PDB file of C-alpha atoms in Angstrom:
ATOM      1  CA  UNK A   1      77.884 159.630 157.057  1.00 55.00           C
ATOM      2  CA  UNK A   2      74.575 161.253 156.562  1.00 55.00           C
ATOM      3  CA  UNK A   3      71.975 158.311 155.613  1.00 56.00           C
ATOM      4  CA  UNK A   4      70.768 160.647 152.695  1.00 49.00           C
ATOM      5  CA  UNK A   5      74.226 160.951 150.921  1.00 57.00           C
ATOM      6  CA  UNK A   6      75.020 157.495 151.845  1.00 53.00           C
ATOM      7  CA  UNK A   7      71.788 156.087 150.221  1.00 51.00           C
ATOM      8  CA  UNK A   8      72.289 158.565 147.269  1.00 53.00           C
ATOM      9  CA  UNK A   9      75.678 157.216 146.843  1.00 51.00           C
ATOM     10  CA  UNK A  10      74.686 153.485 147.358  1.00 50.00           C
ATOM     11  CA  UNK A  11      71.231 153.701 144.800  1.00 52.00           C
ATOM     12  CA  UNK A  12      72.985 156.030 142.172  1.00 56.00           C
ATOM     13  CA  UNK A  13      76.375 156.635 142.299  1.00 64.00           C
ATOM     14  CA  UNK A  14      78.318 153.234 143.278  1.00 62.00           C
ATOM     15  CA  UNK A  15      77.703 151.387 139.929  1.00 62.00           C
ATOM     16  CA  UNK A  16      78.450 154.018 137.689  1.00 66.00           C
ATOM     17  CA  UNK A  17      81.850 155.314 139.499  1.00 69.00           C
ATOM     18  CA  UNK A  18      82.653 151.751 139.355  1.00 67.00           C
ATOM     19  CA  UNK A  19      81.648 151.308 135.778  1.00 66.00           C
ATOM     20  CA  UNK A  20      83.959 154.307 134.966  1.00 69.00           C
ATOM     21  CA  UNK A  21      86.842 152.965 136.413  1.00 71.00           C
ATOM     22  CA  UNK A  22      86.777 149.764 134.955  1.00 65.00           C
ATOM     23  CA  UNK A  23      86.162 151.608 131.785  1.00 65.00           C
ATOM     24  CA  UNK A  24      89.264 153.795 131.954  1.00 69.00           C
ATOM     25  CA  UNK A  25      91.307 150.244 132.662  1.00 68.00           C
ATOM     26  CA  UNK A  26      89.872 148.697 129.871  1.00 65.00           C
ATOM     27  CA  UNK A  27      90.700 152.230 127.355  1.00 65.00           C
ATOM     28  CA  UNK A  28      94.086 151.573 127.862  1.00 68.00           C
ATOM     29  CA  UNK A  29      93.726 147.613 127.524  1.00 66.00           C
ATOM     30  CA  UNK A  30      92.087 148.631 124.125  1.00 64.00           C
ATOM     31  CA  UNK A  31      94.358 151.314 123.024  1.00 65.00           C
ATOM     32  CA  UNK A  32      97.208 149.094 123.563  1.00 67.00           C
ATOM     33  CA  UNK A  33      95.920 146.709 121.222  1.00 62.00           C
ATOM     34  CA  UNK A  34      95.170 149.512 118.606  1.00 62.00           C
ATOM     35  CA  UNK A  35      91.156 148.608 119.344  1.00 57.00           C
ATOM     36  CA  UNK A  36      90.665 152.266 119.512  1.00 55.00           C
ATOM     37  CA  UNK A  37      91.373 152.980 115.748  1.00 56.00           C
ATOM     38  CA  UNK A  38      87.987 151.635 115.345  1.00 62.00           C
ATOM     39  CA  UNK A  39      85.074 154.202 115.792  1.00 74.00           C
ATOM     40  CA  UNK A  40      83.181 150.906 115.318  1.00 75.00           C
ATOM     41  CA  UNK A  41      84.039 150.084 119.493  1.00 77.00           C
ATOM     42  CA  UNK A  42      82.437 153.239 120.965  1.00 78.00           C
ATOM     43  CA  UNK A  43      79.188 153.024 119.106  1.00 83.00           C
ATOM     44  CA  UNK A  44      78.923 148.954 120.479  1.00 84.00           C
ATOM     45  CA  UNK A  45      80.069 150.019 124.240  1.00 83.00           C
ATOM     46  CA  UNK A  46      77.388 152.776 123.639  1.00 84.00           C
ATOM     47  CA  UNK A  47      74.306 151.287 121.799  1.00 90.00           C
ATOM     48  CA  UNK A  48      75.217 147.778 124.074  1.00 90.00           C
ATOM     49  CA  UNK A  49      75.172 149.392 127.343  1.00 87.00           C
ATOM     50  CA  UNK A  50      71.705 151.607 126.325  1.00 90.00           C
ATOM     51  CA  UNK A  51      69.900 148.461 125.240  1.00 92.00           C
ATOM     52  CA  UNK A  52      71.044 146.406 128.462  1.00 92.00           C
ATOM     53  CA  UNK A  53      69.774 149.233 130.692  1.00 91.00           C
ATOM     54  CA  UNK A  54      66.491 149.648 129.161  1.00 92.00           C
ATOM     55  CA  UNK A  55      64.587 146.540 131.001  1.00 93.00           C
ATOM     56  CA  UNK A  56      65.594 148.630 134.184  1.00 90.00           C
ATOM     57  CA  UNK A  57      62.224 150.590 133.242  1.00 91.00           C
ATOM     58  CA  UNK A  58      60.813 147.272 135.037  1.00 90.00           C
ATOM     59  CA  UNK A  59      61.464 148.693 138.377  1.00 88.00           C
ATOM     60  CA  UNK A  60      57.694 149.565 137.609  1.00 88.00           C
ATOM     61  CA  UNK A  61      56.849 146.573 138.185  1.00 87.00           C
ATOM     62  CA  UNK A  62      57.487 147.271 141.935  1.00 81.00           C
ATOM     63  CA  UNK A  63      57.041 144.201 144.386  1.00 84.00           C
ATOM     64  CA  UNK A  64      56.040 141.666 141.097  1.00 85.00           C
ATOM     65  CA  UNK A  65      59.370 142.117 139.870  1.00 89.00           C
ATOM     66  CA  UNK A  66      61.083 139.522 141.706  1.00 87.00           C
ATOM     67  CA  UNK A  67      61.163 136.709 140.685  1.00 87.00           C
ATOM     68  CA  UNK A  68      59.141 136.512 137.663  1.00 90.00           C
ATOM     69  CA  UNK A  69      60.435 139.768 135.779  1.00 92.00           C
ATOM     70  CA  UNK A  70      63.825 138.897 136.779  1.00 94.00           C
ATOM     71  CA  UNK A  71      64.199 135.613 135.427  1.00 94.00           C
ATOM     72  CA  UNK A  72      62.743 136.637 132.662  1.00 95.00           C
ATOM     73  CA  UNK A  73      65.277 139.201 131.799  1.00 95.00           C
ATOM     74  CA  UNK A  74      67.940 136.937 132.814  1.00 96.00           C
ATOM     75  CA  UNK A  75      66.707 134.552 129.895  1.00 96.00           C
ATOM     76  CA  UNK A  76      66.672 137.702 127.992  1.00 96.00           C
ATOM     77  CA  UNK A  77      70.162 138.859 128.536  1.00 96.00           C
ATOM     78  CA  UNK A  78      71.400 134.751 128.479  1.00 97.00           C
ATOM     79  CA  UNK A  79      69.806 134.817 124.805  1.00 96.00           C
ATOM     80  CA  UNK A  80      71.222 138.653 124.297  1.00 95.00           C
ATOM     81  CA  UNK A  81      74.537 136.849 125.185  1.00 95.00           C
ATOM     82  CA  UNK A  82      74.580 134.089 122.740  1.00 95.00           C
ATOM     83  CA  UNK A  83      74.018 136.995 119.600  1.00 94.00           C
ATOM     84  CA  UNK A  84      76.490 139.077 121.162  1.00 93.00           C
ATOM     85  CA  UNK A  85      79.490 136.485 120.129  1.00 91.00           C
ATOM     86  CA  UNK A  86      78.524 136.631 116.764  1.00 90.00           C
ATOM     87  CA  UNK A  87      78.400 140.498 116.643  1.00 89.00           C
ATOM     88  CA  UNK A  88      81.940 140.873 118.547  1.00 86.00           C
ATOM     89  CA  UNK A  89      83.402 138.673 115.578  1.00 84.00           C
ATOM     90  CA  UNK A  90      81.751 141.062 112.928  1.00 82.00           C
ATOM     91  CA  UNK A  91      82.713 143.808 114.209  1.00 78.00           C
ATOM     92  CA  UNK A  92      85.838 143.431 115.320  1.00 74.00           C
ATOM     93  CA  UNK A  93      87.358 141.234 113.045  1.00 71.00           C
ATOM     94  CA  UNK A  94      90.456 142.150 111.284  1.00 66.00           C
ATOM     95  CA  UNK A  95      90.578 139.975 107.851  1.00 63.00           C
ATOM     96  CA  UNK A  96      90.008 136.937 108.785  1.00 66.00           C
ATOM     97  CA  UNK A  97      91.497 137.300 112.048  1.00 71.00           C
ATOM     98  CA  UNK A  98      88.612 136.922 114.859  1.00 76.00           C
ATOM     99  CA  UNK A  99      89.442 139.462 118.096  1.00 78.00           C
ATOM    100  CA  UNK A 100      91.497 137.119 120.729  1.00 82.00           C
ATOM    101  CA  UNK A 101      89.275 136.015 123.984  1.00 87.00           C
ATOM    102  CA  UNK A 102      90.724 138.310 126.011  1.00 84.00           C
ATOM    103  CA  UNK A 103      89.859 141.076 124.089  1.00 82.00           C
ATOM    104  CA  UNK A 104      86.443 139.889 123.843  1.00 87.00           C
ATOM    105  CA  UNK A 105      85.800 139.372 127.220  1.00 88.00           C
ATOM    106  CA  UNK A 106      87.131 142.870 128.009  1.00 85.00           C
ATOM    107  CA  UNK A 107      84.667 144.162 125.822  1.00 86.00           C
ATOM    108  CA  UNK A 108      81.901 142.295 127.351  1.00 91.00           C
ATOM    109  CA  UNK A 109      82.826 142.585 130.912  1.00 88.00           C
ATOM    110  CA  UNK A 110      82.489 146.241 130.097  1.00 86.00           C
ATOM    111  CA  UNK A 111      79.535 146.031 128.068  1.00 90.00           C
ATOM    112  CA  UNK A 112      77.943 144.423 131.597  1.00 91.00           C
ATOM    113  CA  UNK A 113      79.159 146.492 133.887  1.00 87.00           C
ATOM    114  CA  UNK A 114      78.117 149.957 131.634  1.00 87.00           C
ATOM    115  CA  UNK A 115      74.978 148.032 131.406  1.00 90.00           C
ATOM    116  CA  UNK A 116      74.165 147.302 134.468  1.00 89.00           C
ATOM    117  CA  UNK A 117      75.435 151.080 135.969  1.00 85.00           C
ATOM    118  CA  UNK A 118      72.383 152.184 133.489  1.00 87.00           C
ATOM    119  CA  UNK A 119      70.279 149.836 134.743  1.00 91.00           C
ATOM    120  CA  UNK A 120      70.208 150.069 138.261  1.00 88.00           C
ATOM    121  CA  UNK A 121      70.289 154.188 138.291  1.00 85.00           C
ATOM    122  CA  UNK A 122      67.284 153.374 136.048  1.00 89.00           C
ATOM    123  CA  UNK A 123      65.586 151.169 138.474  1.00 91.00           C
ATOM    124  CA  UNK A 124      65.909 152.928 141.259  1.00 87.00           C
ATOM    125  CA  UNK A 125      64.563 155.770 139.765  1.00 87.00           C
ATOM    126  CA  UNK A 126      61.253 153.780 139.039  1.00 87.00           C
ATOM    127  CA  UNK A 127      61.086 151.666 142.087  1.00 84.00           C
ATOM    128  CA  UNK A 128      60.398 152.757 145.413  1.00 83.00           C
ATOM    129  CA  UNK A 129      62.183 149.690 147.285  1.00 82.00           C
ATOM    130  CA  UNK A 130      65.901 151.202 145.578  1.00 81.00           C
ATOM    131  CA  UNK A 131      67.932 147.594 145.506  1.00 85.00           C
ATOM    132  CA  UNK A 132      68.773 148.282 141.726  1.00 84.00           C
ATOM    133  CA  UNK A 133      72.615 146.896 142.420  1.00 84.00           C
ATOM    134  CA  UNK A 134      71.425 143.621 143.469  1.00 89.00           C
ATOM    135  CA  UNK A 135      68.617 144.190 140.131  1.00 91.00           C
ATOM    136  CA  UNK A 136      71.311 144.629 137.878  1.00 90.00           C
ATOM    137  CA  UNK A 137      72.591 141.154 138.707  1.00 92.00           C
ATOM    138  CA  UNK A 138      70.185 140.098 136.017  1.00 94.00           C
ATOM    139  CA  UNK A 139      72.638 140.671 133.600  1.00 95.00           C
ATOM    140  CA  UNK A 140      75.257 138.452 134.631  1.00 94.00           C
ATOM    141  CA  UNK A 141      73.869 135.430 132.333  1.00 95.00           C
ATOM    142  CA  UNK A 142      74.998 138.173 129.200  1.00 96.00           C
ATOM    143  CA  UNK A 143      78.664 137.089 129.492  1.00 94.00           C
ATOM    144  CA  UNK A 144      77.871 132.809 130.010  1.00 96.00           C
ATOM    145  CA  UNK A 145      77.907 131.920 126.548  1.00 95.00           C
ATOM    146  CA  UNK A 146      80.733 134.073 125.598  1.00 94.00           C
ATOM    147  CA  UNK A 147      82.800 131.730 128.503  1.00 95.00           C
ATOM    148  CA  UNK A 148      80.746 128.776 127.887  1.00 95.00           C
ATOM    149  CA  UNK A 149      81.643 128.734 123.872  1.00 94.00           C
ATOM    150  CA  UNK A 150      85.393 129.441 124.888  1.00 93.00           C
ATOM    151  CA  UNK A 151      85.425 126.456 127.172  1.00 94.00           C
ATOM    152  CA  UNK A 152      83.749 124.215 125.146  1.00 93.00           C
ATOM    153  CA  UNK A 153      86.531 125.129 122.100  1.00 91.00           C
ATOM    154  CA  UNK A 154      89.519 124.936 124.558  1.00 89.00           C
ATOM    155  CA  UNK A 155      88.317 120.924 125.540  1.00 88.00           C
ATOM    156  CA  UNK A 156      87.908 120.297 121.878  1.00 88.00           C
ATOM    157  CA  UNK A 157      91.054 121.771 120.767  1.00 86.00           C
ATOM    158  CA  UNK A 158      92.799 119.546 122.918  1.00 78.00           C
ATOM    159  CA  UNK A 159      94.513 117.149 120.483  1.00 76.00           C
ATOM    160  CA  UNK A 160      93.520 113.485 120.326  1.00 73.00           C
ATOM    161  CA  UNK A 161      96.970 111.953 121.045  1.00 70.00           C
ATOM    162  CA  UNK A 162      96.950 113.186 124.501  1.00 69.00           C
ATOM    163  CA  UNK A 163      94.371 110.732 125.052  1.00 66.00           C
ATOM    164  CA  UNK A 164      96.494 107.882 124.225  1.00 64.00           C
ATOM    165  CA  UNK A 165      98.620 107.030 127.455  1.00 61.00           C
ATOM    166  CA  UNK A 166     100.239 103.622 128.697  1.00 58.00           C
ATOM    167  CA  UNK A 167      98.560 101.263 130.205  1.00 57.00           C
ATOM    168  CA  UNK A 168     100.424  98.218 132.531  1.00 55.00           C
ATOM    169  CA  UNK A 169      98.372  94.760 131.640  1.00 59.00           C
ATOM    170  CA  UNK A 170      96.137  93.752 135.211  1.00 61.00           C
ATOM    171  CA  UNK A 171      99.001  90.890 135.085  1.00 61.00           C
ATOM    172  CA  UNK A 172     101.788  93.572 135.587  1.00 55.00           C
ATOM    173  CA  UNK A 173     103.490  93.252 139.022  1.00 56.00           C
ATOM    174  CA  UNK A 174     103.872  96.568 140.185  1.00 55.00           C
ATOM    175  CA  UNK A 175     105.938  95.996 143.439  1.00 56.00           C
ATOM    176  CA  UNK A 176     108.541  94.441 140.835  1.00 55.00           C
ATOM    177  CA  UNK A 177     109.227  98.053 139.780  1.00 57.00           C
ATOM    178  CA  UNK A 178     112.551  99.262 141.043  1.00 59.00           C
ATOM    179  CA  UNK A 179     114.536 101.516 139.491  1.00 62.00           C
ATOM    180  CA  UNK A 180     118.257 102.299 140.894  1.00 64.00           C
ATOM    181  CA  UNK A 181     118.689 106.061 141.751  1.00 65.00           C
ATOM    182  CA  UNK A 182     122.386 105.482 141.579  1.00 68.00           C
ATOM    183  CA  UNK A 183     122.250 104.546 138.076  1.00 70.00           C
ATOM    184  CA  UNK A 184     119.814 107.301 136.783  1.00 75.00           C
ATOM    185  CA  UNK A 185     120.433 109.415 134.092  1.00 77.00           C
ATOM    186  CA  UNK A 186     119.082 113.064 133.017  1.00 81.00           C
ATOM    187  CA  UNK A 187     117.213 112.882 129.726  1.00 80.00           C
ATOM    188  CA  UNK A 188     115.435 115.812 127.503  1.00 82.00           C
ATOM    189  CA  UNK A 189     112.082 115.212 126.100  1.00 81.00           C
ATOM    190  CA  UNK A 190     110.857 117.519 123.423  1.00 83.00           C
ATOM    191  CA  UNK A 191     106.777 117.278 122.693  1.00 82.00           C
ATOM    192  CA  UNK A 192     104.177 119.467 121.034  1.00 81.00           C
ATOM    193  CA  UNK A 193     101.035 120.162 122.276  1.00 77.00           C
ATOM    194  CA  UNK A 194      99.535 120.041 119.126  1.00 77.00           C
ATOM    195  CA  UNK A 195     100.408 117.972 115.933  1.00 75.00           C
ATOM    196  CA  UNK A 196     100.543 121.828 114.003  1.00 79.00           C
ATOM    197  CA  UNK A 197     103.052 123.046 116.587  1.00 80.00           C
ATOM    198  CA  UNK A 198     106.215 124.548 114.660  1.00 81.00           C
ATOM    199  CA  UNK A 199     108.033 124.634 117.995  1.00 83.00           C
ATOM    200  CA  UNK A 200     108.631 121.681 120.326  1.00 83.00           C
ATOM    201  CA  UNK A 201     108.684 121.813 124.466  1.00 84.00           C
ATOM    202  CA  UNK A 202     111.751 120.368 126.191  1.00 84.00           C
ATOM    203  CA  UNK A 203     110.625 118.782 129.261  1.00 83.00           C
ATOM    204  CA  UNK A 204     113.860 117.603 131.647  1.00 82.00           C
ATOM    205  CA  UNK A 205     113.624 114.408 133.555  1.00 77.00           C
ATOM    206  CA  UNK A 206     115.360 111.282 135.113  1.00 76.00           C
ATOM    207  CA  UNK A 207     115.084 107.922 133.895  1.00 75.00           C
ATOM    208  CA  UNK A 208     117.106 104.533 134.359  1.00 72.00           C
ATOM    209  CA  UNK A 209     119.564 103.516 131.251  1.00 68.00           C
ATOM    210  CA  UNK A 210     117.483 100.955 130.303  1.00 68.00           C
ATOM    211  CA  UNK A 211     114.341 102.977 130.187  1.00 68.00           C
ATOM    212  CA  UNK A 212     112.706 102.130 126.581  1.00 66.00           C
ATOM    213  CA  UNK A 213     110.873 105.035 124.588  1.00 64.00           C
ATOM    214  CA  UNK A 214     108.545 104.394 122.019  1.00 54.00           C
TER     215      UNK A 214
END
């Protein structure tokens, strides 16, 4: 390949073919979930991905912008980030239904990767070195909060009884434990995950006859 049309595809066009293919994936992920009916989700994609590409004006900066201009804006996008939860439930709220985490990390991932197309075309247009993909990567810390908050809510939605498990006395003889395969016997278990559940889960299992629940 010619090294002009390889370094014009590599500075300016990889990130934004790449951004429009994971955009068209993520139309049809939104128009299946009727996201589309909202003119409210092209004017955030829009507006989002503009202001995330602006700091790629930076490439100004030339050789001074690594590191200190890039960890800067990675505290910038980090903090960006943290807002950006709050404005996905306002917007996209139905009632007081909040949109699902899937949807909103679909939005986001798109939001970063629409962003950081802008960005590095951006970049490389005002630096002379031209490694605005690897730029870009300054916006990763945009999406940690939005995964950090989720994973913080899954641990504490965990419900407190699964906490509470059997424990054998130090004084318990272990090797004592036999239990005769011959005279096993199939048993259902139905649980819930959590004390709201309206629907129990049958687990299937063997146990001896004299097995005591409680």
């Amino acid at each position: 390949m010619d090294p002009v049309t390889q370094h014009l595809i590599s500075s300016y066009l990889l990130m934004p073919v790449l951004t429009v293919i994971f955009g068209i994936a993520a139309y049809f992920i939104a128009r299946k979930n009727k996201l589309l009916n909202n003119k409210k989700l092209i004017v955030y994609l829009l507006l989002c991905g503009i202001v995330l590409a602006l700091p790629g004006l930076s490439g100004f900066m030339d050789y001074n912008f690594m590191p200190y201009i890039y960890v800067l804006l990675a505290i910038l996008y980090w903090t960006a980030g943290y807002y950006n939860r709050f404005l996905l439930r306002k917007v996209f709220a139905s009632g007081k239904e909040t949109p699902s985490f899937g949807i909103r990390c679909l939005l986001t991932v798109t939001v970063v990767l629409l962003g950081a197309g802008l960005f590095s075309v951006v970049f490389n247009l005002c630096n002379e070195l031209q490694y605005g993909i690897w730029a870009s990567t300054c916006l990763l810390p945009f999406a940690f909060p939005l995964l950090y908050s989720q994973t913080v809510n899954s641990y504490f939605d965990i419900p407190l009884e699964i906490y509470k498990v059997w424990k054998y006395s130090e004084e318990y003889d272990s090797d004592s434990l036999y239990i005769n395969r011959e005279r096993s016997i199939v048993v259902d278990v139905e649980i819930f995950r959590k004390v709201d559940d309206s629907a129990a889960e049958r687990i299937t299992g063997k146990a001896s006859e004299d097995v005591i629940f409680g």
